[in-house]
């Protein structure tokens, strides 16, 4: 099948009175782009409009609070008062101007938040804490339940008044409505708990009240987790039982996600989980309903979306992170420009990992640093075309070359290896990391399309600079493994994680890996799973993989446990001996020996000596990425994107 044969995803579809031009949905994703007072900001609007402009048929706002005490994030988009209507009105107009439709996701977190965000004790159907948030909530009284139902209905009224095309009731992911619907969180014995009827009373009363408020034609979408993936949580079989009852109450479409906070690693699944892992749940729901069903969950390829629709597993496909990575995915797909799609690789580094980092808060995207900066990072032609030399063909080098060339500069990129990709080539080697190659491919193709002159297998020398006479030079020469100064290291012979992942050495059977950060853990995973080695991993800190984001870390550690890797934390290497090391742990020394190979993963040092040699010889010089300071790929690519716009 070629990309131009995709047709199903572009067919229109009806949800109640709403006609959508295609089947591609941007689902609700937390961004923290709203104004601090919860109103729609210009930044949020730009971000959503970019996805509408890119061709998505339906855009659903992020979690939107129906109560001032229903906050789940520091910057909480809100609709609990009429003062929020004007912002939504502007948003609706802007999205309609791009021929897309927009829905508001009505949300209350219940027990899955923190009281420092809500400003009040948490509330829930029962006084049982979420195992992640760990605050004991107050059990809601029946009067309080009725008040919340009214607040959901009022939220819907405001959405309609603002010109929003639909509402989505957030009954998924273990939030308040989901808490009522599941014996996992609802232990009530009154009318709002107990049997199926009791568990569904709260959502059904909300649906009824919204319907009374917005009228018969207005579309109501209901999002729920097909399977909550926790002991005592709702299974897909039980979900199928409740679907007809929710439909009967007035739901016009179901949006089938998965999980609760305690199974969060499956909600925004990382690379370790296969694409489309949650489609079967939508397919089961579809058997139980006559209204459209939206599927979601790591669907990043329009060809997969097409197959899902063709096979009748769902009626619409939500492509959340894929829309962050490339807001123009639908347009590019329609035009058959498959090579131009910037793929989401499910790294989670820029999106969900940042959302839960209280220092960073706002999302970004590893492969698309313009997320949330659509206006300030728009590509503007350079006032004057310059000759730019980029040294290094890793992700940072390729991104800076791509951007500079698109702005009209004459760009030369030199890479000393025979292939482009830099450290990304090694990063793609461990298990479940292959999708990184998609970004190497994307950037390799894009720089050529943009007219960058690429020289492979060539090191840049002073002579190269004399010949080229560049106006600007960008040093993106990456990093090299740190070899720590520890007695015995020279005599005993060690190899680095780069040597192992790069296929430069064949390790023995019994391996000691020194350094339990991301590189060490992923190398251990490679050695255990791919090379069939017995691995011992030593880390100086109390936890391994500290620099790896939540769900990626969860599955990485799970694999290391399956591979029976022995992990020793809070231990520092004092000396290398013949076939092992002497460690110090808790003030005591211990010898680990009997290893065939010792692998170092003790950090990365910048490679940038060339910069000092040529400083002053070129008008503009920039050192970027790991060559400046070893960091995550997210930071290196963001820096490259910024410098590419500055030259
Ligand atoms: Fe996808 Fe990674 Fe971008 Fe998130 S940061 S949208 S997971 S590529």
PDB file of N, CA and C in Angstrom, residues 86-141:
ATOM      1  N   UNK A  86     -15.329  34.023  26.716  1.00  0.00           N
ATOM      2  CA  UNK A  86     -14.710  34.754  25.591  1.00  0.00           C
ATOM      3  C   UNK A  86     -13.466  34.063  25.021  1.00  0.00           C
ATOM      4  N   UNK A  87     -12.643  33.519  25.878  1.00  0.00           N
ATOM      5  CA  UNK A  87     -11.428  32.837  25.408  1.00  0.00           C
ATOM      6  C   UNK A  87     -11.771  31.642  24.531  1.00  0.00           C
ATOM      7  N   UNK A  88     -12.770  30.852  24.973  1.00  0.00           N
ATOM      8  CA  UNK A  88     -13.182  29.695  24.163  1.00  0.00           C
ATOM      9  C   UNK A  88     -13.827  30.154  22.851  1.00  0.00           C
ATOM     10  N   UNK A  89     -14.510  31.299  22.915  1.00  0.00           N
ATOM     11  CA  UNK A  89     -15.143  31.809  21.688  1.00  0.00           C
ATOM     12  C   UNK A  89     -14.069  32.138  20.638  1.00  0.00           C
ATOM     13  N   UNK A  90     -13.014  32.808  21.096  1.00  0.00           N
ATOM     14  CA  UNK A  90     -11.889  33.132  20.184  1.00  0.00           C
ATOM     15  C   UNK A  90     -11.268  31.859  19.625  1.00  0.00           C
ATOM     16  N   UNK A  91     -11.101  30.889  20.504  1.00  0.00           N
ATOM     17  CA  UNK A  91     -10.482  29.622  20.086  1.00  0.00           C
ATOM     18  C   UNK A  91     -11.347  28.942  19.026  1.00  0.00           C
ATOM     19  N   UNK A  92     -12.648  28.879  19.297  1.00  0.00           N
ATOM     20  CA  UNK A  92     -13.553  28.212  18.349  1.00  0.00           C
ATOM     21  C   UNK A  92     -13.486  28.901  16.988  1.00  0.00           C
ATOM     22  N   UNK A  93     -13.512  30.237  17.010  1.00  0.00           N
ATOM     23  CA  UNK A  93     -13.459  30.987  15.742  1.00  0.00           C
ATOM     24  C   UNK A  93     -12.178  30.664  14.983  1.00  0.00           C
ATOM     25  N   UNK A  94     -11.062  30.674  15.707  1.00  0.00           N
ATOM     26  CA  UNK A  94      -9.760  30.457  15.056  1.00  0.00           C
ATOM     27  C   UNK A  94      -9.675  29.043  14.477  1.00  0.00           C
ATOM     28  N   UNK A  95     -10.236  28.090  15.181  1.00  0.00           N
ATOM     29  CA  UNK A  95     -10.168  26.701  14.682  1.00  0.00           C
ATOM     30  C   UNK A  95     -11.139  26.518  13.518  1.00  0.00           C
ATOM     31  N   UNK A  96     -12.295  27.133  13.606  1.00  0.00           N
ATOM     32  CA  UNK A  96     -13.250  27.039  12.486  1.00  0.00           C
ATOM     33  C   UNK A  96     -12.663  27.673  11.218  1.00  0.00           C
ATOM     34  N   UNK A  97     -11.873  28.719  11.408  1.00  0.00           N
ATOM     35  CA  UNK A  97     -11.249  29.374  10.241  1.00  0.00           C
ATOM     36  C   UNK A  97     -10.326  28.414   9.491  1.00  0.00           C
ATOM     37  N   UNK A  98      -9.888  27.376  10.187  1.00  0.00           N
ATOM     38  CA  UNK A  98      -9.023  26.358   9.549  1.00  0.00           C
ATOM     39  C   UNK A  98      -9.830  25.130   9.132  1.00  0.00           C
ATOM     40  N   UNK A  99     -11.132  25.267   9.143  1.00  0.00           N
ATOM     41  CA  UNK A  99     -12.053  24.205   8.707  1.00  0.00           C
ATOM     42  C   UNK A  99     -11.973  22.945   9.557  1.00  0.00           C
ATOM     43  N   UNK A 100     -11.654  23.118  10.830  1.00  0.00           N
ATOM     44  CA  UNK A 100     -11.686  21.985  11.764  1.00  0.00           C
ATOM     45  C   UNK A 100     -12.744  22.277  12.827  1.00  0.00           C
ATOM     46  N   UNK A 101     -13.035  21.277  13.638  1.00  0.00           N
ATOM     47  CA  UNK A 101     -14.004  21.425  14.721  1.00  0.00           C
ATOM     48  C   UNK A 101     -13.279  21.261  16.053  1.00  0.00           C
ATOM     49  N   UNK A 102     -13.928  21.766  17.100  1.00  0.00           N
ATOM     50  CA  UNK A 102     -13.249  21.757  18.404  1.00  0.00           C
ATOM     51  C   UNK A 102     -14.232  21.406  19.522  1.00  0.00           C
ATOM     52  N   UNK A 103     -13.770  20.563  20.431  1.00  0.00           N
ATOM     53  CA  UNK A 103     -14.580  20.143  21.587  1.00  0.00           C
ATOM     54  C   UNK A 103     -13.850  20.499  22.871  1.00  0.00           C
ATOM     55  N   UNK A 104     -14.617  20.689  23.942  1.00  0.00           N
ATOM     56  CA  UNK A 104     -14.027  20.938  25.262  1.00  0.00           C
ATOM     57  C   UNK A 104     -14.105  19.648  26.067  1.00  0.00           C
ATOM     58  N   UNK A 105     -13.007  19.313  26.724  1.00  0.00           N
ATOM     59  CA  UNK A 105     -13.040  18.127  27.592  1.00  0.00           C
ATOM     60  C   UNK A 105     -13.372  18.559  29.020  1.00  0.00           C
ATOM     61  N   UNK A 106     -14.513  18.128  29.506  1.00  0.00           N
ATOM     62  CA  UNK A 106     -14.990  18.508  30.844  1.00  0.00           C
ATOM     63  C   UNK A 106     -14.402  17.548  31.872  1.00  0.00           C
ATOM     64  N   UNK A 107     -13.764  18.128  32.902  1.00  0.00           N
ATOM     65  CA  UNK A 107     -12.891  17.307  33.761  1.00  0.00           C
ATOM     66  C   UNK A 107     -13.001  17.684  35.232  1.00  0.00           C
ATOM     67  N   UNK A 108     -12.951  16.676  36.068  1.00  0.00           N
ATOM     68  CA  UNK A 108     -12.707  16.868  37.493  1.00  0.00           C
ATOM     69  C   UNK A 108     -11.811  15.721  37.957  1.00  0.00           C
ATOM     70  N   UNK A 109     -10.713  16.034  38.672  1.00  0.00           N
ATOM     71  CA  UNK A 109      -9.756  14.966  38.994  1.00  0.00           C
ATOM     72  C   UNK A 109     -10.181  14.052  40.136  1.00  0.00           C
ATOM     73  N   UNK A 110     -11.131  14.523  41.000  1.00  0.00           N
ATOM     74  CA  UNK A 110     -11.436  13.715  42.180  1.00  0.00           C
ATOM     75  C   UNK A 110     -10.185  13.509  43.025  1.00  0.00           C
ATOM     76  N   UNK A 111      -9.862  12.256  43.322  1.00  0.00           N
ATOM     77  CA  UNK A 111      -8.730  11.971  44.216  1.00  0.00           C
ATOM     78  C   UNK A 111      -7.393  11.987  43.483  1.00  0.00           C
ATOM     79  N   UNK A 112      -7.413  12.045  42.150  1.00  0.00           N
ATOM     80  CA  UNK A 112      -6.157  11.979  41.399  1.00  0.00           C
ATOM     81  C   UNK A 112      -5.585  13.372  41.148  1.00  0.00           C
ATOM     82  N   UNK A 113      -5.262  14.044  42.225  1.00  0.00           N
ATOM     83  CA  UNK A 113      -4.589  15.342  42.148  1.00  0.00           C
ATOM     84  C   UNK A 113      -3.945  15.576  43.501  1.00  0.00           C
ATOM     85  N   UNK A 114      -3.551  16.806  43.758  1.00  0.00           N
ATOM     86  CA  UNK A 114      -2.900  17.129  45.027  1.00  0.00           C
ATOM     87  C   UNK A 114      -3.585  18.365  45.598  1.00  0.00           C
ATOM     88  N   UNK A 115      -3.736  18.398  46.912  1.00  0.00           N
ATOM     89  CA  UNK A 115      -4.502  19.502  47.490  1.00  0.00           C
ATOM     90  C   UNK A 115      -3.769  20.836  47.362  1.00  0.00           C
ATOM     91  N   UNK A 116      -2.454  20.823  47.114  1.00  0.00           N
ATOM     92  CA  UNK A 116      -1.802  22.117  46.906  1.00  0.00           C
ATOM     93  C   UNK A 116      -2.261  22.746  45.578  1.00  0.00           C
ATOM     94  N   UNK A 117      -2.803  21.893  44.683  1.00  0.00           N
ATOM     95  CA  UNK A 117      -3.341  22.421  43.424  1.00  0.00           C
ATOM     96  C   UNK A 117      -4.806  22.837  43.577  1.00  0.00           C
ATOM     97  N   UNK A 118      -5.575  22.046  44.330  1.00  0.00           N
ATOM     98  CA  UNK A 118      -7.008  22.323  44.449  1.00  0.00           C
ATOM     99  C   UNK A 118      -7.301  23.402  45.497  1.00  0.00           C
ATOM    100  N   UNK A 119      -6.391  23.548  46.453  1.00  0.00           N
ATOM    101  CA  UNK A 119      -6.622  24.511  47.525  1.00  0.00           C
ATOM    102  C   UNK A 119      -7.625  24.017  48.558  1.00  0.00           C
ATOM    103  N   UNK A 120      -8.043  22.782  48.441  1.00  0.00           N
ATOM    104  CA  UNK A 120      -9.014  22.172  49.373  1.00  0.00           C
ATOM    105  C   UNK A 120      -8.694  20.686  49.487  1.00  0.00           C
ATOM    106  N   UNK A 121      -9.198  20.028  50.523  1.00  0.00           N
ATOM    107  CA  UNK A 121      -9.013  18.573  50.565  1.00  0.00           C
ATOM    108  C   UNK A 121      -9.611  17.933  49.312  1.00  0.00           C
ATOM    109  N   UNK A 122      -9.021  16.853  48.854  1.00  0.00           N
ATOM    110  CA  UNK A 122      -9.512  16.177  47.661  1.00  0.00           C
ATOM    111  C   UNK A 122     -10.863  15.524  47.954  1.00  0.00           C
ATOM    112  N   UNK A 123     -11.631  15.315  46.906  1.00  0.00           N
ATOM    113  CA  UNK A 123     -12.932  14.649  47.060  1.00  0.00           C
ATOM    114  C   UNK A 123     -12.994  13.441  46.126  1.00  0.00           C
ATOM    115  N   UNK A 124     -13.812  12.465  46.523  1.00  0.00           N
ATOM    116  CA  UNK A 124     -13.916  11.224  45.739  1.00  0.00           C
ATOM    117  C   UNK A 124     -15.181  10.495  46.175  1.00  0.00           C
ATOM    118  N   UNK A 125     -15.569   9.457  45.436  1.00  0.00           N
ATOM    119  CA  UNK A 125     -16.750   8.699  45.881  1.00  0.00           C
ATOM    120  C   UNK A 125     -16.538   8.078  47.258  1.00  0.00           C
ATOM    121  N   UNK A 126     -15.316   7.616  47.515  1.00  0.00           N
ATOM    122  CA  UNK A 126     -15.011   6.998  48.812  1.00  0.00           C
ATOM    123  C   UNK A 126     -13.704   7.567  49.340  1.00  0.00           C
ATOM    124  N   UNK A 127     -13.508   7.449  50.639  1.00  0.00           N
ATOM    125  CA  UNK A 127     -12.301   8.019  51.266  1.00  0.00           C
ATOM    126  C   UNK A 127     -11.112   7.072  51.094  1.00  0.00           C
ATOM    127  N   UNK A 128     -10.834   6.740  49.855  1.00  0.00           N
ATOM    128  CA  UNK A 128      -9.719   5.835  49.548  1.00  0.00           C
ATOM    129  C   UNK A 128      -8.730   6.603  48.680  1.00  0.00           C
ATOM    130  N   UNK A 129      -7.452   6.650  49.074  1.00  0.00           N
ATOM    131  CA  UNK A 129      -6.510   7.451  48.277  1.00  0.00           C
ATOM    132  C   UNK A 129      -6.119   6.766  46.970  1.00  0.00           C
ATOM    133  N   UNK A 130      -5.738   7.587  46.009  1.00  0.00           N
ATOM    134  CA  UNK A 130      -5.095   7.060  44.797  1.00  0.00           C
ATOM    135  C   UNK A 130      -3.683   6.641  45.226  1.00  0.00           C
ATOM    136  N   UNK A 131      -3.238   5.459  44.832  1.00  0.00           N
ATOM    137  CA  UNK A 131      -1.910   5.020  45.276  1.00  0.00           C
ATOM    138  C   UNK A 131      -0.765   5.874  44.752  1.00  0.00           C
ATOM    139  N   UNK A 132      -1.020   6.706  43.759  1.00  0.00           N
ATOM    140  CA  UNK A 132       0.044   7.570  43.237  1.00  0.00           C
ATOM    141  C   UNK A 132       0.029   8.907  43.980  1.00  0.00           C
ATOM    142  N   UNK A 133      -1.154   9.521  44.097  1.00  0.00           N
ATOM    143  CA  UNK A 133      -1.238  10.845  44.741  1.00  0.00           C
ATOM    144  C   UNK A 133      -1.215  10.732  46.273  1.00  0.00           C
ATOM    145  N   UNK A 134      -1.741   9.654  46.801  1.00  0.00           N
ATOM    146  CA  UNK A 134      -1.588   9.266  48.214  1.00  0.00           C
ATOM    147  C   UNK A 134      -2.251  10.191  49.232  1.00  0.00           C
ATOM    148  N   UNK A 135      -3.144  11.078  48.795  1.00  0.00           N
ATOM    149  CA  UNK A 135      -3.863  11.899  49.780  1.00  0.00           C
ATOM    150  C   UNK A 135      -5.231  11.255  50.019  1.00  0.00           C
ATOM    151  N   UNK A 136      -5.631  11.160  51.268  1.00  0.00           N
ATOM    152  CA  UNK A 136      -6.931  10.543  51.543  1.00  0.00           C
ATOM    153  C   UNK A 136      -8.027  11.560  51.224  1.00  0.00           C
ATOM    154  N   UNK A 137      -8.893  11.249  50.277  1.00  0.00           N
ATOM    155  CA  UNK A 137      -9.917  12.229  49.896  1.00  0.00           C
ATOM    156  C   UNK A 137     -11.107  12.180  50.851  1.00  0.00           C
ATOM    157  N   UNK A 138     -11.872  13.252  50.799  1.00  0.00           N
ATOM    158  CA  UNK A 138     -13.124  13.294  51.567  1.00  0.00           C
ATOM    159  C   UNK A 138     -14.205  12.614  50.731  1.00  0.00           C
ATOM    160  N   UNK A 139     -15.026  11.781  51.368  1.00  0.00           N
ATOM    161  CA  UNK A 139     -16.117  11.125  50.629  1.00  0.00           C
ATOM    162  C   UNK A 139     -17.205  12.156  50.339  1.00  0.00           C
ATOM    163  N   UNK A 140     -17.610  12.243  49.100  1.00  0.00           N
ATOM    164  CA  UNK A 140     -18.620  13.236  48.707  1.00  0.00           C
ATOM    165  C   UNK A 140     -19.984  12.888  49.289  1.00  0.00           C
ATOM    166  N   UNK A 141     -20.695  13.909  49.761  1.00  0.00           N
ATOM    167  CA  UNK A 141     -22.082  13.702  50.180  1.00  0.00           C
ATOM    168  C   UNK A 141     -22.961  13.715  48.922  1.00  0.00           C
TER     169      UNK A 141
END
